[in-house]
GROMACS .gro file of C-alpha atoms in nm:
model
  153
    1UNK     CA    1  21.656  10.881  -7.209
    2UNK     CA    2  21.310  10.744  -7.289
    3UNK     CA    3  21.255  10.617  -6.932
    4UNK     CA    4  21.359  10.954  -6.790
    5UNK     CA    5  21.127  11.132  -7.034
    6UNK     CA    6  20.837  10.900  -6.946
    7UNK     CA    7  20.897  10.957  -6.575
    8UNK     CA    8  20.901  11.334  -6.635
    9UNK     CA    9  20.575  11.315  -6.835
   10UNK     CA   10  20.409  11.123  -6.551
   11UNK     CA   11  20.539  11.375  -6.300
   12UNK     CA   12  20.410  11.666  -6.509
   13UNK     CA   13  20.061  11.529  -6.569
   14UNK     CA   14  20.025  11.429  -6.205
   15UNK     CA   15  20.128  11.777  -6.093
   16UNK     CA   16  19.965  12.003  -6.352
   17UNK     CA   17  19.655  12.012  -6.569
   18UNK     CA   18  19.791  11.959  -6.920
   19UNK     CA   19  19.537  11.989  -7.200
   20UNK     CA   20  19.739  11.956  -7.524
   21UNK     CA   21  20.040  11.779  -7.667
   22UNK     CA   22  20.188  12.120  -7.746
   23UNK     CA   23  20.157  12.224  -7.382
   24UNK     CA   24  20.326  11.899  -7.275
   25UNK     CA   25  20.598  11.949  -7.536
   26UNK     CA   26  20.669  12.302  -7.404
   27UNK     CA   27  20.689  12.180  -7.045
   28UNK     CA   28  20.925  11.899  -7.145
   29UNK     CA   29  21.141  12.150  -7.333
   30UNK     CA   30  21.166  12.365  -7.018
   31UNK     CA   31  21.283  12.051  -6.834
   32UNK     CA   32  21.557  11.988  -7.090
   33UNK     CA   33  21.382  11.739  -7.318
   34UNK     CA   34  21.376  11.835  -7.686
   35UNK     CA   35  21.108  11.618  -7.842
   36UNK     CA   36  20.887  11.631  -8.149
   37UNK     CA   37  20.509  11.615  -8.150
   38UNK     CA   38  20.537  11.264  -8.300
   39UNK     CA   39  20.751  11.151  -8.006
   40UNK     CA   40  20.501  11.297  -7.759
   41UNK     CA   41  20.220  11.118  -7.939
   42UNK     CA   42  20.409  10.785  -7.913
   43UNK     CA   43  20.487  10.849  -7.546
   44UNK     CA   44  20.119  10.916  -7.472
   45UNK     CA   45  20.027  10.590  -7.641
   46UNK     CA   46  20.300  10.390  -7.464
   47UNK     CA   47  20.209  10.534  -7.123
   48UNK     CA   48  19.841  10.472  -7.201
   49UNK     CA   49  19.748  10.825  -7.108
   50UNK     CA   50  19.390  10.933  -7.153
   51UNK     CA   51  19.203  11.259  -7.142
   52UNK     CA   52  18.957  11.307  -6.862
   53UNK     CA   53  18.742  11.591  -6.741
   54UNK     CA   54  18.911  11.793  -6.467
   55UNK     CA   55  18.738  11.956  -6.173
   56UNK     CA   56  18.764  12.284  -6.366
   57UNK     CA   57  18.575  12.144  -6.667
   58UNK     CA   58  18.872  12.096  -6.899
   59UNK     CA   59  18.994  11.778  -7.063
   60UNK     CA   60  19.342  11.701  -6.936
   61UNK     CA   61  19.593  11.419  -6.973
   62UNK     CA   62  19.567  11.155  -6.705
   63UNK     CA   63  19.700  10.809  -6.626
   64UNK     CA   64  19.346  10.682  -6.644
   65UNK     CA   65  19.173  10.540  -6.345
   66UNK     CA   66  19.247  10.746  -6.040
   67UNK     CA   67  19.128  10.687  -5.692
   68UNK     CA   68  18.794  10.863  -5.693
   69UNK     CA   69  18.684  11.081  -5.405
   70UNK     CA   70  18.425  10.817  -5.322
   71UNK     CA   71  18.687  10.540  -5.317
   72UNK     CA   72  18.913  10.748  -5.093
   73UNK     CA   73  18.620  10.822  -4.862
   74UNK     CA   74  18.524  10.453  -4.849
   75UNK     CA   75  18.865  10.361  -4.713
   76UNK     CA   76  18.748  10.529  -4.394
   77UNK     CA   77  19.086  10.684  -4.331
   78UNK     CA   78  19.252  10.343  -4.318
   79UNK     CA   79  19.541  10.470  -4.533
   80UNK     CA   80  19.619  10.773  -4.319
   81UNK     CA   81  19.580  10.573  -3.998
   82UNK     CA   82  19.789  10.275  -4.109
   83UNK     CA   83  20.051  10.359  -4.372
   84UNK     CA   84  20.399  10.465  -4.267
   85UNK     CA   85  20.557  10.496  -4.613
   86UNK     CA   86  20.517  10.397  -4.979
   87UNK     CA   87  20.812  10.324  -5.209
   88UNK     CA   88  20.862  10.154  -5.542
   89UNK     CA   89  21.149   9.955  -5.688
   90UNK     CA   90  21.114   9.871  -6.056
   91UNK     CA   91  20.758   9.743  -6.096
   92UNK     CA   92  20.696   9.654  -5.731
   93UNK     CA   93  20.556   9.892  -5.470
   94UNK     CA   94  20.630   9.831  -5.103
   95UNK     CA   95  20.390   9.978  -4.850
   96UNK     CA   96  20.502   9.976  -4.486
   97UNK     CA   97  20.221   9.986  -4.232
   98UNK     CA   98  20.187   9.983  -3.856
   99UNK     CA   99  20.189   9.630  -3.716
  100UNK     CA  100  19.869   9.439  -3.785
  101UNK     CA  101  19.729   9.690  -4.035
  102UNK     CA  102  19.858   9.562  -4.370
  103UNK     CA  103  19.570   9.324  -4.443
  104UNK     CA  104  19.310   9.599  -4.401
  105UNK     CA  105  19.507   9.841  -4.620
  106UNK     CA  106  19.562   9.569  -4.882
  107UNK     CA  107  19.189   9.493  -4.891
  108UNK     CA  108  19.115   9.864  -4.943
  109UNK     CA  109  19.372   9.883  -5.224
  110UNK     CA  110  19.222   9.576  -5.394
  111UNK     CA  111  18.874   9.726  -5.378
  112UNK     CA  112  18.994  10.035  -5.567
  113UNK     CA  113  19.084   9.836  -5.883
  114UNK     CA  114  19.392  10.039  -5.980
  115UNK     CA  115  19.492  10.048  -6.345
  116UNK     CA  116  19.823   9.869  -6.399
  117UNK     CA  117  19.810   9.666  -6.077
  118UNK     CA  118  19.850   9.292  -6.133
  119UNK     CA  119  19.800   9.189  -5.771
  120UNK     CA  120  19.879   9.248  -5.407
  121UNK     CA  121  20.008   9.043  -5.118
  122UNK     CA  122  20.027   9.142  -4.754
  123UNK     CA  123  20.184   9.030  -4.434
  124UNK     CA  124  20.141   9.180  -4.089
  125UNK     CA  125  20.302   9.518  -4.161
  126UNK     CA  126  20.410   9.508  -4.526
  127UNK     CA  127  20.227   9.503  -4.859
  128UNK     CA  128  20.378   9.429  -5.197
  129UNK     CA  129  20.190   9.558  -5.501
  130UNK     CA  130  20.294   9.404  -5.832
  131UNK     CA  131  20.245   9.646  -6.121
  132UNK     CA  132  20.258   9.570  -6.493
  133UNK     CA  133  20.546   9.811  -6.554
  134UNK     CA  134  20.783  10.041  -6.370
  135UNK     CA  135  20.581  10.338  -6.497
  136UNK     CA  136  20.261  10.197  -6.344
  137UNK     CA  137  20.449  10.149  -6.015
  138UNK     CA  138  20.554  10.515  -6.022
  139UNK     CA  139  20.197  10.623  -6.096
  140UNK     CA  140  20.058  10.402  -5.818
  141UNK     CA  141  20.313  10.540  -5.571
  142UNK     CA  142  20.238  10.902  -5.667
  143UNK     CA  143  19.863  10.846  -5.639
  144UNK     CA  144  19.898  10.678  -5.298
  145UNK     CA  145  20.110  10.971  -5.178
  146UNK     CA  146  19.840  11.210  -5.303
  147UNK     CA  147  19.574  11.018  -5.111
  148UNK     CA  148  19.788  11.023  -4.798
  149UNK     CA  149  19.844  11.398  -4.834
  150UNK     CA  150  19.471  11.460  -4.883
  151UNK     CA  151  19.383  11.249  -4.579
  152UNK     CA  152  19.652  11.416  -4.366
  153UNK     CA  153  19.546  11.771  -4.461
   0.00000   0.00000   0.00000
């Protein structure tokens, strides 16, 4: 139950601007999770969530270090041009690229210094990203998908 709740919390904060524990608690309740404020507080600590200033000037829950606009720009579109798909299994993320592009993508990922990433390794068309936990792998995957969607828009 805890892993499902943690995954739902990560999904919620990556999809919405959540400012308070009460707001998070209400959203979890609507998703079928009955939790106390104390449980939410522990979950926030365990997931290492932080508050950061949103584009709209409000402090919202976040996973911490996100790929900044500058970092995304610096990749020069390498992600959108090279990545076919991103998936995670437990605490490992697999990124499939077009042939010959994995090293360039891996170098770009390494330069972004993602929170929760232990290391990367690449071949010709595949990259493995080792994350500290399964939750960090989910966060990494969601953030990569966001970058790909931004670059493809």
